[in-house]
RNA sequence: GGAAGGGUGUCCGAGCGGUUUAAGGAAACGGUCUUGAAAACCGUCGUGCCGGCAACGGUACCGUGGGUUCGAAUCCCACCCCUUCCGCCA
């Protein structure tokens, strides 16, 4: 949620930016509830003080009957106030939760994704002296992807991946783990981008793939049940990204400042119901109910949050360049960055088979919006306590990355040249 | 899944419904002593919210949510988690 103090002090700005993000919240009504709520809270606390006082008088020995009578009256008075408070508080909380994070100044204002801006394009679309195929045309005939049998067992949008494509996935995982664990590479990227943050490498992490409702809601990442799988029996949800189980990891904790930034490289299977996407990307493995993903997650001080975000974007670009995949960087507009986001970047990889750029990466900067609900704070060296800033970003969505490799590195006879950097993890193999 | 025992502050650990304003210890920080350090001694030492420029005051929080009571860490109910034993299992 957004800082109520900030909303009190900047109601017009909050109303305007809320609108820019495509959200409808009556800020003035919110502030009226806020005021009423505080008034009632003051009254309640005064009555409670009276109650505590009254009870204290009865500490020693036999309670006087008139004190008990007084206590009963106080109890009734308190109950009446608390009832009124509960109503106001609920209305207040509902409005407050509806307020999105404020976009940073450089986020383009726009109400649909058409107003996203292409920040830059890197590499030319791969040239072929033959008609490039779509990834499933390459993979299915060779038995690398079997969707028919998967449909028999689990339904549509599932697949069996087999053979060299599986080796490729784990080669990518190894490559990314090695790259993000290399302090020199991080340092180089920090310097190149003029960032004022450490070169601390990323720690690989395998998170749970499920989480409970309470932390999920607090993460501001729980989408409607149309999008996310729910395990009713156990009050658990299947995560739609490792970022969901990573950002919630320090829920309700105060981290010593020396520990920051905490940089994780998470690997997790992600699950999405993809309701309402019937027919869209039906072929191949572009849009699946289940896919594996490498996700970066960073907890930092407020001062370094933006630089951490820029580092994550730089890493995404570096990884794509290492694989030799042409891509473009998209600065998402106010309506497209998402409710908890202050800034959001997408990366679209060039897919020759589709003759189009398609989204393969996202980088999200939440400032303290997500941390406020998750109650993740840091204790500074001077003893003060502040909310951390959170960042998440895709390292590689493995399915889509393999699509990009297959389509960009395909040969006329339907094989795939393995990018140089992956070969050490493919047993030296240069083609599959 | 069955049985038993537990969840108290950064950690350990007390806590017969009303001297709990949560004992005591450890760690940490500040100080005295010391050439310096250790030891010893003295002091400080949870989080949120409301009010206040501030010192401070009020209030809530002892796994979570409800209930009983004039009064709940303490009693009752439900749920979550942890430990041990048994069963099952990669």
Short mmCIF file of C-alpha atoms (C1' of nucleotides) in Angstrom, two decimals:
data_model
loop_
_atom_site.label_atom_id
_atom_site.label_comp_id
_atom_site.label_asym_id
_atom_site.label_seq_id
_atom_site.Cartn_x
_atom_site.Cartn_y
_atom_site.Cartn_z
CA UNK A 1 0.00 0.00 0.00
CA UNK A 2 0.92 3.62 -0.32
CA UNK A 3 2.04 5.69 2.68
CA UNK A 4 -1.10 7.30 4.17
CA UNK A 5 1.06 10.19 5.38
CA UNK A 6 2.04 10.87 1.77
CA UNK A 7 -1.59 10.75 0.66
CA UNK A 8 -2.58 13.23 3.39
CA UNK A 9 0.09 15.64 2.28
CA UNK A 10 -0.33 15.23 -1.49
CA UNK A 11 -3.96 14.37 -2.22
CA UNK A 12 -4.04 16.03 -5.64
CA UNK A 13 -0.88 14.33 -6.86
CA UNK A 14 -2.10 10.97 -5.64
CA UNK A 15 -5.46 11.42 -7.36
CA UNK A 16 -3.80 12.43 -10.61
CA UNK A 17 -1.24 9.65 -10.71
CA UNK A 18 -3.80 7.06 -9.67
CA UNK A 19 -5.82 8.08 -12.68
CA UNK A 20 -2.73 7.94 -14.91
CA UNK A 21 -2.29 4.31 -13.91
CA UNK A 22 -5.86 3.59 -14.88
CA UNK A 23 -7.20 3.20 -11.34
CA UNK A 24 -10.29 4.80 -9.91
CA UNK A 25 -9.98 5.82 -6.26
CA UNK A 26 -11.82 8.65 -4.52
CA UNK A 27 -8.90 10.17 -2.61
CA UNK A 28 -11.02 12.78 -0.86
CA UNK A 29 -13.36 10.13 0.44
CA UNK A 30 -10.33 8.17 1.59
CA UNK A 31 -9.07 11.20 3.53
CA UNK A 32 -12.51 11.76 5.09
CA UNK A 33 -12.48 8.16 6.35
CA UNK A 34 -8.91 8.67 7.52
CA UNK A 35 -9.92 11.66 9.60
CA UNK A 36 -12.99 9.99 11.03
CA UNK A 37 -10.98 6.90 11.78
CA UNK A 38 -8.36 8.84 13.70
CA UNK A 39 -11.01 10.68 15.68
CA UNK A 40 -12.65 7.43 16.72
CA UNK A 41 -9.28 5.89 17.49
CA UNK A 42 -8.47 8.77 19.82
CA UNK A 43 -11.82 8.33 21.59
CA UNK A 44 -11.31 4.57 21.89
CA UNK A 45 -7.84 4.96 23.34
CA UNK A 46 -9.11 7.46 25.91
CA UNK A 47 -11.78 4.99 27.05
CA UNK A 48 -9.24 2.19 27.17
CA UNK A 49 -7.03 4.36 29.36
CA UNK A 50 -10.03 4.79 31.65
CA UNK A 51 -10.58 1.04 31.68
CA UNK A 52 -6.96 0.30 32.52
CA UNK A 53 -7.10 2.88 35.29
CA UNK A 54 -10.24 1.38 36.71
CA UNK A 55 -8.80 -2.13 36.65
CA UNK A 56 -5.62 -0.98 38.36
CA UNK A 57 -7.64 0.29 41.31
CA UNK A 58 -8.85 -3.26 41.95
CA UNK A 59 -5.42 -4.84 42.03
CA UNK A 60 -5.17 -5.17 45.77
CA UNK A 61 -7.67 -7.49 47.35
CA UNK A 62 -11.44 -7.27 47.25
CA UNK A 63 -12.84 -5.19 44.37
CA UNK A 64 -15.38 -2.59 45.38
CA UNK A 65 -18.84 -3.19 43.84
CA UNK A 66 -19.07 0.38 42.52
CA UNK A 67 -15.77 -0.05 40.68
CA UNK A 68 -17.12 -3.16 38.99
CA UNK A 69 -20.25 -1.25 38.02
CA UNK A 70 -18.07 1.50 36.59
CA UNK A 71 -16.05 -1.10 34.69
CA UNK A 72 -19.22 -2.48 33.16
CA UNK A 73 -20.23 0.96 31.97
CA UNK A 74 -16.81 1.53 30.45
CA UNK A 75 -17.02 -1.81 28.71
CA UNK A 76 -20.32 -0.88 27.09
CA UNK A 77 -19.01 2.50 26.03
CA UNK A 78 -15.94 0.90 24.49
CA UNK A 79 -17.95 -1.73 22.62
CA UNK A 80 -20.12 0.95 21.03
CA UNK A 81 -17.07 2.96 19.87
CA UNK A 82 -15.24 -0.10 18.60
CA UNK A 83 -18.22 -1.13 16.55
CA UNK A 84 -18.34 2.28 14.85
CA UNK A 85 -14.59 2.17 14.37
CA UNK A 86 -14.68 -1.22 12.67
CA UNK A 87 -17.08 0.07 10.02
CA UNK A 88 -14.99 3.16 9.27
CA UNK A 89 -11.74 1.24 9.41
CA UNK A 90 -12.93 -1.30 6.87
CA UNK A 91 -14.03 1.37 4.43
CA UNK A 92 -10.76 3.20 4.97
CA UNK A 93 -8.62 0.11 4.45
CA UNK A 94 -10.46 -0.84 1.30
CA UNK A 95 -9.85 2.56 -0.26
CA UNK A 96 -6.25 2.70 0.91
CA UNK A 97 -5.48 -0.72 -0.57
CA UNK A 98 -6.98 0.43 -3.86
CA UNK A 99 -4.44 3.23 -4.28
CA UNK A 100 -1.63 2.09 -6.61
CA UNK A 101 2.02 2.97 -6.25
CA UNK A 102 3.07 6.30 -7.72
CA UNK A 103 4.96 6.09 -11.03
CA UNK A 104 8.43 7.65 -11.15
CA UNK A 105 8.83 10.84 -13.16
CA UNK A 106 10.33 9.15 -16.23
CA UNK A 107 7.47 6.69 -16.69
CA UNK A 108 5.53 7.70 -19.81
CA UNK A 109 1.91 8.59 -19.15
CA UNK A 110 -0.44 6.33 -21.07
CA UNK A 111 -3.67 4.43 -20.59
CA UNK A 112 -2.99 1.40 -22.79
CA UNK A 113 0.05 -0.68 -23.60
CA UNK A 114 0.15 0.99 -27.01
CA UNK A 115 1.65 3.96 -25.24
CA UNK A 116 4.64 2.00 -24.00
CA UNK A 117 7.85 3.46 -25.38
CA UNK A 118 10.59 1.55 -27.11
CA UNK A 119 13.68 2.77 -25.30
CA UNK A 120 16.11 1.05 -27.62
CA UNK A 121 16.57 -1.78 -30.06
CA UNK A 122 19.71 -3.90 -29.90
CA UNK A 123 20.86 -6.07 -32.78
CA UNK A 124 19.23 -6.41 -36.18
CA UNK A 125 16.56 -9.02 -36.80
CA UNK A 126 18.41 -12.22 -37.64
CA UNK A 127 18.87 -12.67 -41.42
CA UNK A 128 18.28 -16.04 -43.09
CA UNK A 129 18.74 -17.27 -46.67
CA UNK A 130 15.75 -19.53 -46.12
CA UNK A 131 12.31 -19.15 -44.60
CA UNK A 132 12.82 -19.38 -40.81
CA UNK A 133 10.49 -21.72 -38.98
CA UNK A 134 8.47 -21.26 -35.81
CA UNK A 135 9.89 -23.04 -32.79
CA UNK A 136 7.27 -25.79 -32.75
CA UNK A 137 7.94 -26.54 -36.41
CA UNK A 138 11.52 -27.16 -35.38
CA UNK A 139 10.90 -29.00 -32.14
CA UNK A 140 7.79 -31.09 -32.57
CA UNK A 141 8.86 -33.14 -35.61
CA UNK A 142 12.05 -34.05 -33.79
CA UNK A 143 10.25 -35.10 -30.64
CA UNK A 144 11.70 -32.34 -28.47
CA UNK A 145 8.21 -31.17 -27.54
CA UNK A 146 5.22 -33.49 -27.13
CA UNK A 147 2.03 -31.58 -26.46
CA UNK A 148 -0.41 -34.21 -27.60
CA UNK A 149 0.46 -36.68 -24.90
CA UNK A 150 0.65 -33.85 -22.36
CA UNK A 151 -2.89 -32.84 -23.34
CA UNK A 152 -4.03 -36.40 -22.76
CA UNK A 153 -2.59 -36.32 -19.26
CA UNK A 154 -2.98 -32.69 -18.10
CA UNK A 155 -4.96 -30.85 -20.77
CA UNK A 156 -4.05 -28.02 -23.08
CA UNK A 157 -1.05 -25.74 -22.53
CA UNK A 158 1.09 -28.47 -21.03
CA UNK A 159 4.00 -30.21 -22.70
CA UNK A 160 6.53 -32.95 -22.33
CA UNK A 161 9.96 -31.49 -23.14
CA UNK A 162 12.45 -34.16 -24.10
CA UNK A 163 16.06 -34.73 -25.01
CA UNK A 164 18.32 -31.90 -26.14
CA UNK A 165 15.83 -29.16 -25.33
CA UNK A 166 15.98 -30.28 -21.70
CA UNK A 167 19.79 -30.24 -21.84
CA UNK A 168 19.51 -26.73 -23.26
CA UNK A 169 17.29 -25.56 -20.40
CA UNK A 170 19.71 -26.74 -17.77
CA UNK A 171 22.64 -25.28 -19.70
CA UNK A 172 20.93 -21.88 -19.54
CA UNK A 173 20.38 -22.34 -15.81
CA UNK A 174 24.05 -23.17 -15.29
CA UNK A 175 25.17 -20.26 -17.42
CA UNK A 176 23.01 -17.72 -15.56
CA UNK A 177 24.01 -19.06 -12.16
CA UNK A 178 27.65 -18.72 -13.11
CA UNK A 179 27.21 -15.25 -14.57
CA UNK A 180 25.24 -13.76 -11.67
CA UNK A 181 27.55 -15.40 -9.17
CA UNK A 182 30.52 -13.67 -10.75
CA UNK A 183 31.41 -10.54 -8.82
CA UNK A 184 33.56 -9.21 -11.66
CA UNK A 185 30.71 -9.30 -14.13
CA UNK A 186 28.38 -7.55 -11.68
CA UNK A 187 31.06 -4.96 -10.99
CA UNK A 188 31.53 -4.34 -14.70
CA UNK A 189 27.80 -3.78 -15.18
CA UNK A 190 27.62 -1.51 -12.15
CA UNK A 191 30.46 0.62 -13.48
CA UNK A 192 29.31 0.71 -17.09
CA UNK A 193 25.98 2.06 -15.99
CA UNK A 194 27.35 4.59 -13.53
CA UNK A 195 25.54 2.99 -10.60
CA UNK A 196 26.38 3.70 -7.00
CA UNK A 197 25.87 0.19 -5.55
CA UNK A 198 27.98 -2.81 -4.56
CA UNK A 199 29.09 -5.62 -6.85
CA UNK A 200 27.73 -8.26 -4.46
CA UNK A 201 26.93 -11.39 -6.46
CA UNK A 202 23.53 -13.10 -6.50
CA UNK A 203 22.81 -16.09 -4.29
CA UNK A 204 21.01 -18.91 -6.07
CA UNK A 205 17.85 -19.97 -4.29
CA UNK A 206 15.17 -22.63 -4.67
CA UNK A 207 11.98 -21.30 -3.09
CA UNK A 208 8.77 -23.15 -2.32
CA UNK A 209 6.40 -23.23 -5.28
CA UNK A 210 3.32 -22.63 -3.14
CA UNK A 211 2.34 -20.01 -0.64
CA UNK A 212 -0.50 -19.13 1.69
CA UNK A 213 -3.15 -16.52 1.08
CA UNK A 214 -2.01 -14.11 3.76
CA UNK A 215 1.55 -13.45 2.57
CA UNK A 216 0.40 -13.63 -1.04
CA UNK A 217 -2.13 -10.85 -0.50
CA UNK A 218 0.46 -8.80 1.38
CA UNK A 219 2.81 -9.09 -1.57
CA UNK A 220 0.33 -7.19 -3.77
CA UNK A 221 1.03 -9.86 -6.39
CA UNK A 222 -1.94 -12.16 -5.95
CA UNK A 223 -4.09 -11.93 -9.02
CA UNK A 224 -7.65 -13.11 -9.29
CA UNK A 225 -8.42 -16.82 -9.22
CA UNK A 226 -8.84 -16.74 -13.00
CA UNK A 227 -5.10 -16.29 -13.23
CA UNK A 228 -3.66 -18.18 -10.28
CA UNK A 229 -4.14 -21.81 -9.27
CA UNK A 230 -5.58 -22.34 -5.83
CA UNK A 231 -5.25 -25.47 -3.70
CA UNK A 232 -8.49 -25.12 -1.73
CA UNK A 233 -7.80 -28.04 0.57
CA UNK A 234 -4.77 -26.39 2.13
CA UNK A 235 -5.18 -22.64 1.70
CA UNK A 236 -2.27 -22.64 -0.72
CA UNK A 237 -1.70 -21.08 -4.11
CA UNK A 238 0.68 -22.27 -6.81
CA UNK A 239 3.08 -19.44 -7.43
CA UNK A 240 2.88 -17.72 -10.80
CA UNK A 241 6.51 -16.69 -10.49
CA UNK A 242 9.39 -17.27 -8.08
CA UNK A 243 9.16 -13.59 -7.28
CA UNK A 244 6.00 -14.34 -5.29
CA UNK A 245 7.70 -16.69 -2.88
CA UNK A 246 10.90 -14.62 -2.89
CA UNK A 247 9.50 -11.17 -2.12
CA UNK A 248 7.48 -12.67 0.76
CA UNK A 249 10.50 -14.42 2.23
CA UNK A 250 11.28 -11.70 4.79
CA UNK A 251 7.63 -11.02 5.60
CA UNK A 252 7.39 -9.31 9.02
CA UNK A 253 11.11 -8.99 9.50
CA UNK A 254 13.60 -6.26 10.29
CA UNK A 255 16.87 -6.82 8.44
CA UNK A 256 20.18 -5.39 9.65
CA UNK A 257 21.36 -2.78 7.14
CA UNK A 258 24.72 -4.59 6.75
CA UNK A 259 22.87 -7.46 5.06
CA UNK A 260 21.57 -5.25 2.26
CA UNK A 261 21.36 -5.47 -0.63
CA UNK A 262 20.07 -9.04 -0.58
CA UNK A 263 20.31 -10.32 -4.16
CA UNK A 264 18.71 -13.64 -5.07
CA UNK A 265 18.61 -15.66 -8.23
CA UNK A 266 15.56 -17.90 -7.82
CA UNK A 267 14.67 -20.92 -9.90
CA UNK A 268 11.09 -22.07 -9.84
CA UNK A 269 8.38 -23.68 -11.84
CA UNK A 270 5.61 -21.14 -12.40
CA UNK A 271 1.92 -21.90 -12.83
CA UNK A 272 -0.65 -19.78 -14.62
CA UNK A 273 -4.25 -20.57 -15.47
CA UNK A 274 -4.16 -18.32 -18.55
CA UNK A 275 -7.92 -18.01 -18.51
CA UNK A 276 -9.21 -15.74 -21.23
CA UNK A 277 -6.30 -16.43 -23.57
CA UNK A 278 -8.06 -19.10 -25.61
CA UNK A 279 -6.56 -19.34 -29.04
CA UNK A 280 -3.78 -16.92 -28.21
CA UNK A 281 -0.35 -18.50 -28.77
CA UNK A 282 -2.01 -21.89 -28.87
CA UNK A 283 0.86 -23.59 -30.66
CA UNK A 284 4.22 -24.46 -29.22
CA UNK A 285 5.34 -23.61 -25.69
CA UNK A 286 5.12 -19.81 -25.74
CA UNK A 287 2.17 -19.61 -23.35
CA UNK A 288 1.91 -22.53 -20.94
CA UNK A 289 0.14 -23.35 -17.69
CA UNK A 290 3.50 -24.45 -16.33
CA UNK A 291 6.99 -23.19 -17.11
CA UNK A 292 10.34 -22.81 -15.42
CA UNK A 293 11.85 -19.43 -14.77
CA UNK A 294 14.97 -17.81 -13.35
CA UNK A 295 13.97 -14.74 -11.42
CA UNK A 296 16.06 -12.06 -9.72
CA UNK A 297 14.84 -10.51 -6.48
CA UNK A 298 16.54 -7.69 -4.57
CA UNK A 299 15.90 -6.15 -1.16
CA UNK A 300 17.73 -2.87 -0.66
CA UNK A 301 17.79 0.43 1.16
CA UNK A 302 15.54 3.19 -0.22
CA UNK A 303 18.58 5.10 -1.46
CA UNK A 304 19.82 2.29 -3.69
CA UNK A 305 16.46 0.93 -4.89
CA UNK A 306 16.47 2.68 -8.25
CA UNK A 307 20.09 1.78 -9.00
CA UNK A 308 19.31 -1.85 -8.15
CA UNK A 309 16.47 -1.69 -10.65
CA UNK A 310 18.80 -0.30 -13.30
CA UNK A 311 21.33 -3.02 -12.53
CA UNK A 312 18.68 -5.71 -13.04
CA UNK A 313 17.78 -4.20 -16.41
CA UNK A 314 21.48 -4.09 -17.34
CA UNK A 315 21.81 -7.75 -16.37
CA UNK A 316 18.84 -8.70 -18.51
CA UNK A 317 20.41 -6.97 -21.49
CA UNK A 318 23.79 -8.52 -20.79
CA UNK A 319 22.32 -12.02 -20.67
CA UNK A 320 20.43 -11.54 -23.93
CA UNK A 321 23.54 -10.17 -25.64
CA UNK A 322 25.58 -13.13 -24.41
CA UNK A 323 23.13 -15.43 -26.15
CA UNK A 324 23.24 -13.26 -29.25
CA UNK A 325 19.50 -12.69 -29.34
CA UNK A 326 18.27 -9.42 -30.89
CA UNK A 327 15.95 -7.57 -28.52
CA UNK A 328 14.35 -4.29 -27.70
CA UNK A 329 13.86 -2.53 -24.39
CA UNK A 330 10.37 -1.26 -23.66
CA UNK A 331 9.68 1.39 -21.07
CA UNK A 332 6.18 0.59 -19.91
CA UNK A 333 3.66 3.40 -19.53
CA UNK A 334 1.76 4.29 -16.36
CA UNK A 335 -1.17 1.99 -17.12
CA UNK A 336 1.00 -1.01 -17.95
CA UNK A 337 3.56 -1.12 -15.13
CA UNK A 338 1.23 -2.71 -12.63
CA UNK A 339 -0.34 -1.56 -9.38
CA UNK A 340 2.62 -1.94 -6.99
CA UNK A 341 5.14 -0.65 -9.52
CA UNK A 342 6.86 2.70 -9.58
CA UNK A 343 8.64 1.78 -12.80
CA UNK A 344 8.58 -1.16 -15.15
CA UNK A 345 10.70 -2.31 -18.07
CA UNK A 346 9.94 -5.10 -20.50
CA UNK A 347 12.35 -6.79 -22.82
CA UNK A 348 11.11 -8.27 -26.07
CA UNK A 349 13.23 -10.81 -27.89
CA UNK A 350 13.19 -11.09 -31.66
CA UNK A 351 11.48 -14.27 -32.86
CA UNK A 352 12.24 -14.82 -36.58
CA UNK A 353 9.64 -17.58 -36.93
CA UNK A 354 6.91 -15.22 -35.77
CA UNK A 355 8.63 -12.27 -37.46
CA UNK A 356 7.96 -10.26 -34.30
CA UNK A 357 9.37 -9.05 -31.00
CA UNK A 358 7.76 -10.93 -28.13
CA UNK A 359 7.96 -10.28 -24.39
CA UNK A 360 10.51 -12.41 -22.59
CA UNK A 361 11.53 -10.23 -19.61
CA UNK A 362 10.04 -7.85 -17.08
CA UNK A 363 11.77 -5.69 -14.48
CA UNK A 364 9.64 -4.30 -11.65
CA UNK A 365 10.61 -1.60 -9.17
CA UNK A 366 8.16 -1.29 -6.28
CA UNK A 367 9.92 1.33 -4.11
CA UNK A 368 8.53 0.74 -0.57
CA UNK A 369 4.98 -0.02 -1.71
CA UNK A 370 5.30 -3.80 -1.51
CA UNK A 371 7.48 -3.72 1.61
CA UNK A 372 4.90 -1.66 3.52
CA UNK A 373 2.28 -4.43 3.43
CA UNK A 374 4.89 -7.15 3.82
CA UNK A 375 6.37 -5.24 6.78
CA UNK A 376 9.92 -5.75 5.57
CA UNK A 377 12.14 -3.15 7.15
CA UNK A 378 15.78 -2.50 7.83
CA UNK A 379 17.46 -1.25 10.96
CA UNK A 380 20.01 1.36 10.02
CA UNK A 381 23.36 1.76 11.67
CA UNK A 382 21.98 4.73 13.64
CA UNK A 383 19.18 2.52 15.00
CA UNK A 384 16.35 4.00 12.94
CA UNK A 385 14.01 1.72 11.03
CA UNK A 386 12.82 2.18 7.44
CA UNK A 387 10.97 0.10 4.89
CA UNK A 388 13.20 -1.63 2.34
CA UNK A 389 12.78 -1.19 -1.39
CA UNK A 390 11.99 -4.27 -3.47
CA UNK A 391 12.92 -5.13 -7.04
CA UNK A 392 12.22 -8.15 -9.14
CA UNK A 393 13.21 -8.98 -12.69
CA UNK A 394 13.25 -11.95 -15.01
CA UNK A 395 16.69 -13.44 -15.63
CA UNK A 396 15.27 -15.90 -18.14
CA UNK A 397 11.84 -17.37 -18.63
CA UNK A 398 13.31 -20.66 -19.79
CA UNK A 399 10.60 -21.71 -22.24
CA UNK A 400 10.57 -18.42 -24.08
CA UNK A 401 14.36 -18.18 -24.00
CA UNK A 402 14.62 -21.56 -25.67
CA UNK A 403 12.11 -20.42 -28.26
CA UNK A 404 14.29 -17.39 -28.97
CA UNK A 405 17.42 -19.54 -29.25
CA UNK A 406 15.72 -22.10 -31.49
CA UNK A 407 14.27 -19.53 -33.84
CA UNK A 408 17.29 -17.23 -34.05
CA UNK A 409 19.90 -19.97 -34.28
CA UNK A 410 18.10 -22.37 -36.61
CA UNK A 411 19.70 -23.97 -39.64
CA UNK A 412 18.14 -24.68 -43.02
CA UNK A 413 17.84 -28.35 -42.14
CA UNK A 414 15.90 -27.63 -38.95
CA UNK A 415 18.66 -27.87 -36.37
CA UNK A 416 19.81 -25.29 -33.80
CA UNK A 417 23.31 -23.83 -33.36
CA UNK A 418 24.01 -23.55 -29.63
CA UNK A 419 25.21 -20.08 -28.50
CA UNK A 420 28.90 -20.11 -27.63
CA UNK A 421 28.41 -19.31 -23.92
CA UNK A 422 26.12 -22.32 -23.40
CA UNK A 423 28.37 -24.92 -25.01
CA UNK A 424 30.46 -25.60 -21.89
CA UNK A 425 27.22 -26.66 -20.20
CA UNK A 426 26.14 -28.79 -23.18
CA UNK A 427 29.13 -31.05 -23.03
CA UNK A 428 30.78 -28.94 -25.71
CA UNK A 429 27.97 -29.62 -28.15
CA UNK A 430 27.61 -26.87 -30.77
CA UNK A 431 24.39 -27.98 -32.43
CA UNK A 432 21.25 -29.83 -31.54
"C1'" G B 1 -2.45 -39.89 9.37
"C1'" G B 2 -2.04 -41.35 15.14
"C1'" A B 3 0.05 -39.85 20.12
"C1'" A B 4 2.44 -36.36 23.31
"C1'" G B 5 4.71 -31.69 24.31
"C1'" G B 6 5.45 -26.70 22.87
"C1'" G B 7 5.06 -21.40 20.38
"C1'" U B 8 6.75 -15.12 25.32
"C1'" G B 9 11.21 -9.35 23.12
"C1'" U B 10 17.70 -9.97 18.88
"C1'" C B 11 18.57 -14.92 21.44
"C1'" C B 12 17.81 -18.16 25.92
"C1'" G B 13 14.13 -18.29 29.50
"C1'" A B 14 10.41 -17.19 34.05
"C1'" G B 15 5.44 -16.01 34.28
"C1'" C B 16 -1.17 -19.44 40.87
"C1'" G B 17 -6.83 -13.83 36.12
"C1'" G B 18 -5.32 -8.15 39.43
"C1'" U B 19 2.26 -5.29 42.85
"C1'" U B 20 3.67 -7.63 34.51
"C1'" U B 21 4.91 -1.03 34.05
"C1'" A B 22 6.66 -8.94 30.78
"C1'" A B 23 11.32 -11.42 36.04
"C1'" G B 24 16.26 -13.22 35.19
"C1'" G B 25 20.29 -14.22 31.89
"C1'" A B 26 23.04 -13.62 27.14
"C1'" A B 27 24.28 -10.62 23.00
"C1'" A B 28 24.71 -5.52 21.41
"C1'" C B 29 25.66 -0.32 22.46
"C1'" G B 30 27.44 3.74 25.92
"C1'" G B 31 30.35 4.65 30.31
"C1'" U B 32 33.81 3.75 34.77
"C1'" C B 33 38.45 1.24 35.59
"C1'" U B 34 42.99 0.05 32.29
"C1'" U B 35 48.98 1.87 28.51
"C1'" G B 36 45.35 -1.06 25.44
"C1'" A B 37 42.11 -5.18 25.81
"C1'" A B 38 39.58 -8.86 28.80
"C1'" A B 39 37.09 -9.26 33.46
"C1'" A B 40 34.18 -6.52 36.90
"C1'" C B 41 30.76 -2.63 37.85
"C1'" C B 42 26.99 1.26 36.19
"C1'" G B 43 23.61 2.60 32.40
"C1'" U B 44 20.83 1.96 27.66
"C1'" C B 45 18.48 -1.72 25.04
"C1'" G B 46 11.07 -4.46 21.09
"C1'" U B 47 7.44 -2.96 17.14
"C1'" G B 48 3.10 -0.43 15.21
"C1'" C B 49 -0.49 3.40 15.67
"C1'" C B 50 -2.53 8.27 17.79
"C1'" G B 51 -1.21 13.17 19.89
"C1'" G B 52 3.17 16.62 20.34
"C1'" C B 53 8.29 21.00 17.25
"C1'" A B 54 10.36 18.08 21.06
"C1'" A B 55 11.25 15.87 25.85
"C1'" C B 56 7.26 12.87 26.37
"C1'" G B 57 2.22 10.97 26.95
"C1'" G B 58 -1.63 7.44 25.41
"C1'" U B 59 -2.84 2.77 23.17
"C1'" A B 60 -2.23 -2.06 20.99
"C1'" C B 61 0.81 -6.34 20.39
"C1'" C B 62 3.28 -12.71 24.43
"C1'" G B 63 1.87 -17.91 17.03
"C1'" U B 64 -3.19 -16.16 14.39
"C1'" G B 65 -8.40 -15.17 14.90
"C1'" G B 66 -12.63 -15.20 18.01
"C1'" G B 67 -14.82 -15.64 23.08
"C1'" U B 68 -15.41 -15.32 28.76
"C1'" U B 69 -14.35 -11.23 32.52
"C1'" C B 70 -14.86 -5.03 35.87
"C1'" G B 71 -9.74 -6.84 34.43
"C1'" A B 72 -6.41 -11.94 29.99
"C1'" A B 73 0.50 -13.61 28.26
"C1'" U B 74 -2.46 -16.42 32.01
"C1'" C B 75 -9.23 -19.31 31.23
"C1'" C B 76 -12.37 -21.30 26.75
"C1'" C B 77 -12.97 -22.37 21.23
"C1'" A B 78 -11.01 -22.73 16.26
"C1'" C B 79 -6.91 -22.54 13.15
"C1'" C B 80 -1.49 -22.21 11.90
"C1'" C B 81 3.42 -23.60 12.98
"C1'" C B 82 7.48 -26.27 15.59
"C1'" U B 83 9.63 -30.60 18.36
"C1'" U B 84 9.62 -35.91 19.71
"C1'" C B 85 7.74 -40.95 18.96
"C1'" C B 86 4.85 -44.25 15.65
"C1'" G B 87 2.94 -45.07 10.61
"C1'" C B 88 3.54 -43.91 5.38
"C1'" C B 89 6.84 -42.02 1.75
"C1'" A B 90 11.12 -39.42 -2.66
#
